Tab-separated table of C-alpha atoms in Angstrom:
chain	number	residue	atom	x	y	z
K	1	SER	CA	0.027	-0.045	0.058
K	2	GLN	CA	0.876	3.167	-0.907
K	3	GLN	CA	2.986	5.571	2.386
K	4	GLY	CA	1.509	8.631	1.223
K	5	GLU	CA	-1.822	9.821	0.043
K	6	GLU	CA	-2.592	13.255	-0.947
K	7	ASP	CA	-5.483	15.515	-0.971
K	8	PRO	CA	-7.510	16.257	-2.609
K	9	GLN	CA	-7.063	14.392	-5.623
K	10	ALA	CA	-7.838	17.125	-8.069
K	11	LEU	CA	-7.395	20.835	-7.357
K	12	SER	CA	-8.583	24.030	-9.833
K	13	ILE	CA	-8.195	27.488	-9.025
K	14	GLN	CA	-7.496	30.877	-10.900
K	15	GLU	CA	-4.210	32.188	-11.829
K	16	GLY	CA	-2.989	34.380	-9.268
K	17	GLU	CA	-4.643	32.513	-6.223
K	18	ASN	CA	-2.543	30.318	-3.430
K	19	ALA	CA	-3.023	26.346	-3.942
K	20	THR	CA	-2.689	24.196	-0.957
K	21	MET	CA	-2.270	20.604	-1.255
K	22	ASN	CA	-1.701	18.291	1.529
K	23	CYS	CA	0.085	14.903	1.952
K	24	SER	CA	-0.969	12.368	5.019
K	25	TYR	CA	1.470	9.219	5.772
K	26	LYS	CA	1.107	6.420	8.186
K	27	THR	CA	4.705	5.371	9.809
K	28	SER	CA	7.830	7.032	11.096
K	29	ILE	CA	9.594	8.918	8.410
K	30	ASN	CA	13.591	10.326	7.842
K	31	ASN	CA	12.224	12.799	5.288
K	32	LEU	CA	9.474	13.899	3.154
K	33	GLN	CA	10.310	15.363	-0.123
K	34	TRP	CA	7.439	16.715	-2.796
K	35	TYR	CA	7.430	16.039	-6.883
K	36	ARG	CA	5.816	17.880	-9.375
K	37	GLN	CA	5.518	15.360	-12.542
K	38	ASN	CA	4.037	16.710	-16.050
K	39	SER	CA	2.336	15.125	-18.627
K	40	GLY	CA	2.745	12.168	-17.440
K	41	ARG	CA	6.761	11.099	-17.636
K	42	GLY	CA	9.592	11.922	-15.700
K	43	LEU	CA	9.248	13.883	-11.889
K	44	VAL	CA	10.846	17.283	-10.778
K	45	HIS	CA	11.633	17.512	-7.340
K	46	LEU	CA	10.605	20.269	-5.531
K	47	ILE	CA	11.545	20.343	-1.858
K	48	LEU	CA	12.822	18.324	0.833
K	49	ILE	CA	11.558	18.790	4.322
K	50	ARG	CA	13.711	16.626	7.485
K	51	SER	CA	11.773	14.947	10.497
K	52	ASN	CA	12.941	17.267	12.272
K	53	GLU	CA	12.090	20.394	10.186
K	54	ARG	CA	8.783	22.520	10.574
K	55	GLU	CA	8.742	24.530	7.732
K	56	LYS	CA	10.711	24.744	4.612
K	57	HIS	CA	10.168	27.700	2.297
K	58	SER	CA	12.128	28.011	-1.881
K	59	GLY	CA	10.452	30.612	-4.104
K	60	ARG	CA	7.055	30.499	-3.832
K	61	LEU	CA	6.454	26.974	-2.919
K	62	ARG	CA	5.975	26.696	1.165
K	63	VAL	CA	6.346	23.074	2.789
K	64	THR	CA	5.222	22.431	6.428
K	65	LEU	CA	5.503	19.289	8.633
K	66	ASP	CA	3.613	17.984	11.458
K	67	THR	CA	5.192	14.778	12.403
K	68	SER	CA	2.600	14.139	15.610
K	69	LYS	CA	-0.411	14.501	12.604
K	70	LYS	CA	2.198	12.665	10.104
K	71	SER	CA	1.012	15.105	7.616
K	72	SER	CA	2.502	17.622	5.095
K	73	SER	CA	1.479	20.439	2.969
K	74	LEU	CA	2.641	22.033	0.134
K	75	LEU	CA	1.469	25.897	-0.132
K	76	ILE	CA	2.199	27.157	-3.930
K	77	THR	CA	1.479	31.091	-3.823
K	78	ALA	CA	0.021	33.502	-6.617
K	79	SER	CA	-0.127	30.108	-9.179
K	80	ARG	CA	0.619	30.798	-12.315
K	81	ALA	CA	-0.839	28.445	-15.638
K	82	ALA	CA	2.886	26.853	-15.550
K	83	ASP	CA	2.194	25.306	-12.260
K	84	THR	CA	-0.882	23.423	-13.930
K	85	ALA	CA	1.305	19.845	-13.168
K	86	SER	CA	0.261	16.501	-10.538
K	87	TYR	CA	2.432	17.166	-7.334
K	88	PHE	CA	3.444	13.621	-5.356
K	89	CYS	CA	5.100	13.736	-1.583
K	90	ALA	CA	7.470	10.783	-1.467
K	91	THR	CA	8.590	9.759	2.220
K	92	ALA	CA	11.724	7.943	3.246
K	93	ARG	CA	10.727	5.441	6.141
K	94	TYR	CA	12.341	6.099	9.336
K	95	SER	CA	13.364	2.114	9.424
K	96	SER	CA	14.195	1.545	5.769
K	97	ALA	CA	15.679	5.405	4.593
K	98	SER	CA	16.772	4.086	1.223
K	99	LYS	CA	12.884	2.815	0.123
K	100	ILE	CA	11.221	5.695	-1.400
K	101	ILE	CA	7.484	5.553	-1.580
K	102	PHE	CA	4.985	8.185	-3.195
K	103	GLY	CA	1.277	9.409	-2.570
K	104	SER	CA	-1.432	9.283	-4.906
K	105	GLY	CA	-1.259	12.804	-6.139
K	106	THR	CA	-3.042	16.141	-6.662
K	107	ARG	CA	-3.479	17.179	-9.921
K	108	LEU	CA	-3.523	20.731	-9.855
K	109	SER	CA	-4.911	22.669	-12.581
K	110	ILE	CA	-4.753	26.737	-12.996
K	111	ARG	CA	-7.301	28.620	-15.022
K	112	PRO	CA	-6.435	31.711	-16.809
Q	1	GLY	CA	25.878	11.341	-18.336
Q	2	ALA	CA	23.799	14.396	-17.832
Q	3	GLY	CA	20.577	13.235	-16.576
Q	4	VAL	CA	19.126	9.429	-16.419
Q	5	SER	CA	18.665	8.124	-19.249
Q	6	GLN	CA	15.840	5.418	-20.441
Q	7	SER	CA	15.379	3.320	-23.044
Q	8	PRO	CA	13.500	3.141	-25.066
Q	9	SER	CA	11.085	5.612	-24.812
Q	10	ASN	CA	7.633	3.584	-25.857
Q	11	LYS	CA	7.566	0.022	-26.247
Q	12	VAL	CA	4.964	-1.731	-27.908
Q	13	THR	CA	4.943	-5.807	-27.681
Q	14	GLU	CA	2.292	-8.739	-27.999
Q	15	LYS	CA	0.929	-10.161	-24.957
Q	16	GLY	CA	3.227	-12.899	-23.748
Q	17	LYS	CA	6.039	-11.757	-25.021
Q	18	ASP	CA	9.419	-10.575	-23.218
Q	19	VAL	CA	10.621	-7.430	-22.892
Q	20	GLU	CA	13.499	-5.177	-21.341
Q	21	LEU	CA	13.855	-1.832	-20.341
Q	22	ARG	CA	17.161	0.291	-19.384
Q	23	CYS	CA	17.879	2.428	-17.183
Q	24	ASP	CA	21.243	4.412	-17.665
Q	25	PRO	CA	21.562	6.982	-13.900
Q	26	ILE	CA	23.525	10.015	-13.458
Q	27	SER	CA	27.318	8.893	-13.131
Q	28	GLY	CA	28.451	8.455	-9.525
Q	29	HIS	CA	24.697	8.163	-8.318
Q	30	THR	CA	24.481	4.737	-5.598
Q	31	ALA	CA	20.776	4.309	-5.245
Q	32	LEU	CA	18.487	3.738	-8.266
Q	33	TYR	CA	14.870	2.971	-8.444
Q	34	TRP	CA	12.349	1.752	-10.493
Q	35	TYR	CA	8.676	2.745	-10.398
Q	36	ARG	CA	5.294	1.725	-12.260
Q	37	GLN	CA	2.858	4.497	-13.292
Q	38	SER	CA	-0.653	3.255	-14.559
Q	39	LEU	CA	-2.276	6.110	-16.355
Q	40	GLY	CA	-3.840	8.715	-13.854
Q	41	GLN	CA	-2.475	6.830	-10.921
Q	42	GLY	CA	0.385	7.222	-8.339
Q	43	LEU	CA	3.837	5.996	-8.387
Q	44	GLU	CA	3.822	2.504	-7.345
Q	45	PHE	CA	7.496	1.470	-5.838
Q	46	LEU	CA	9.252	-1.577	-7.871
Q	47	ILE	CA	12.531	-1.962	-6.533
Q	48	TYR	CA	15.625	-0.421	-5.525
Q	49	PHE	CA	19.673	-0.991	-5.845
Q	50	GLN	CA	22.380	-0.104	-3.720
Q	51	GLY	CA	24.828	0.010	-5.542
Q	52	ASN	CA	24.296	-3.557	-7.370
Q	53	SER	CA	22.499	-5.294	-4.394
Q	54	ALA	CA	18.845	-5.165	-4.502
Q	55	PRO	CA	17.963	-4.652	-0.274
Q	56	ASP	CA	13.990	-4.820	-0.916
Q	57	LYS	CA	12.413	-6.465	-3.811
Q	58	SER	CA	9.293	-6.497	-1.999
Q	59	GLY	CA	7.597	-4.113	-4.838
Q	60	LEU	CA	7.923	-6.482	-7.751
Q	61	PRO	CA	4.225	-7.268	-8.993
Q	62	SER	CA	5.267	-10.966	-9.613
Q	63	ASP	CA	7.429	-13.405	-10.420
Q	64	ARG	CA	8.013	-12.154	-14.290
Q	65	PHE	CA	9.547	-9.458	-13.154
Q	66	SER	CA	13.305	-9.071	-12.318
Q	67	ALA	CA	15.606	-6.060	-11.947
Q	68	GLU	CA	19.520	-6.303	-11.919
Q	69	ARG	CA	22.568	-3.831	-12.084
Q	70	THR	CA	25.821	-4.220	-13.181
Q	71	GLY	CA	28.516	-2.233	-12.263
Q	72	GLY	CA	26.910	0.079	-10.296
Q	73	SER	CA	25.507	1.586	-13.584
Q	74	VAL	CA	23.028	0.764	-15.670
Q	75	SER	CA	20.155	-1.142	-14.685
Q	76	THR	CA	17.693	-3.517	-16.492
Q	77	LEU	CA	13.779	-3.959	-15.705
Q	78	THR	CA	12.781	-7.448	-17.133
Q	79	ILE	CA	9.455	-9.089	-17.708
Q	80	GLN	CA	8.686	-12.018	-19.057
Q	81	ARG	CA	5.384	-13.374	-20.335
Q	82	THR	CA	3.656	-9.788	-20.415
Q	83	GLN	CA	-0.108	-9.435	-19.990
Q	84	GLN	CA	-2.076	-6.317	-20.793
Q	85	GLU	CA	-2.042	-5.266	-17.093
Q	86	ASP	CA	1.611	-4.510	-17.105
Q	87	SER	CA	0.939	-1.651	-19.536
Q	88	ALA	CA	1.896	1.298	-17.937
Q	89	VAL	CA	4.526	4.371	-17.636
Q	90	TYR	CA	8.100	2.608	-16.145
Q	91	LEU	CA	10.218	4.965	-14.169
Q	92	CYS	CA	13.664	5.029	-13.617
Q	93	ALA	CA	15.535	7.576	-10.621
Q	94	SER	CA	18.423	7.849	-9.014
Q	95	ARG	CA	20.340	9.887	-6.201
Q	96	GLN	CA	23.970	10.548	-5.379
Q	97	GLY	CA	23.104	9.532	-1.153
Q	98	ALA	CA	20.783	8.914	1.457
Q	99	ASN	CA	18.553	11.787	2.218
Q	100	GLU	CA	19.004	13.216	-1.004
Q	101	LYS	CA	16.423	14.242	-3.967
Q	102	LEU	CA	15.626	11.843	-6.857
Q	103	PHE	CA	16.544	12.416	-10.690
Q	104	PHE	CA	14.287	10.675	-12.749
Q	105	GLY	CA	14.223	9.723	-16.226
Q	106	SER	CA	11.744	10.364	-18.723
Q	107	GLY	CA	9.964	6.634	-18.574
Q	108	THR	CA	9.519	4.359	-21.038
Q	109	GLN	CA	5.570	3.360	-22.123
Q	110	LEU	CA	4.952	-0.035	-22.204
Q	111	SER	CA	1.803	-1.162	-23.893
Q	112	VAL	CA	0.917	-4.805	-24.241
Q	113	LEU	CA	-1.204	-5.601	-27.225
């Protein structure tokens, strides 16, 4: 079974608005990563947050991690048409740090 | 190379045939991963290599699936006696070390007729 589950499965917003996606996971983790996928092929790494971190920023991206709730959120501010893609969280379990499991993803659509 | 390279990019085969998918990771990356993605779905973990060893093969769907990695570099995913449900995009990724990000190839689109 998947370690991470994203919520919502699909999100459609107006250009310029903020987009928030959530990820929940089941077991203790070493770190959590977010990736973007365009056109159903290769994924691109966005940001990595370690288990001892609570918040991280990268440009228009803000990621939070709550290990007590086993959840993370990805916020994209001032969305652009180019942000249209699928977004996945991925976790490396504490017990097996090398095994990286992906969630089911959120399909984000930005309306012009 | 500059990035993770996968070949072929597309493969159409007949049910019952064997196929080999190749992944050439970024030079120096010790860990290599294989994932499968069905249309509109998430990534399903198949197997990962640390060097030439595969510590976790639990994601391989059946004994028709096997993978190997030689010289700590190129990896081959083999699917024997392909079935229609094997149709998917097979993605390969590599990374340099623990707690590092994954670099993905563009994937192989496998279609089993």
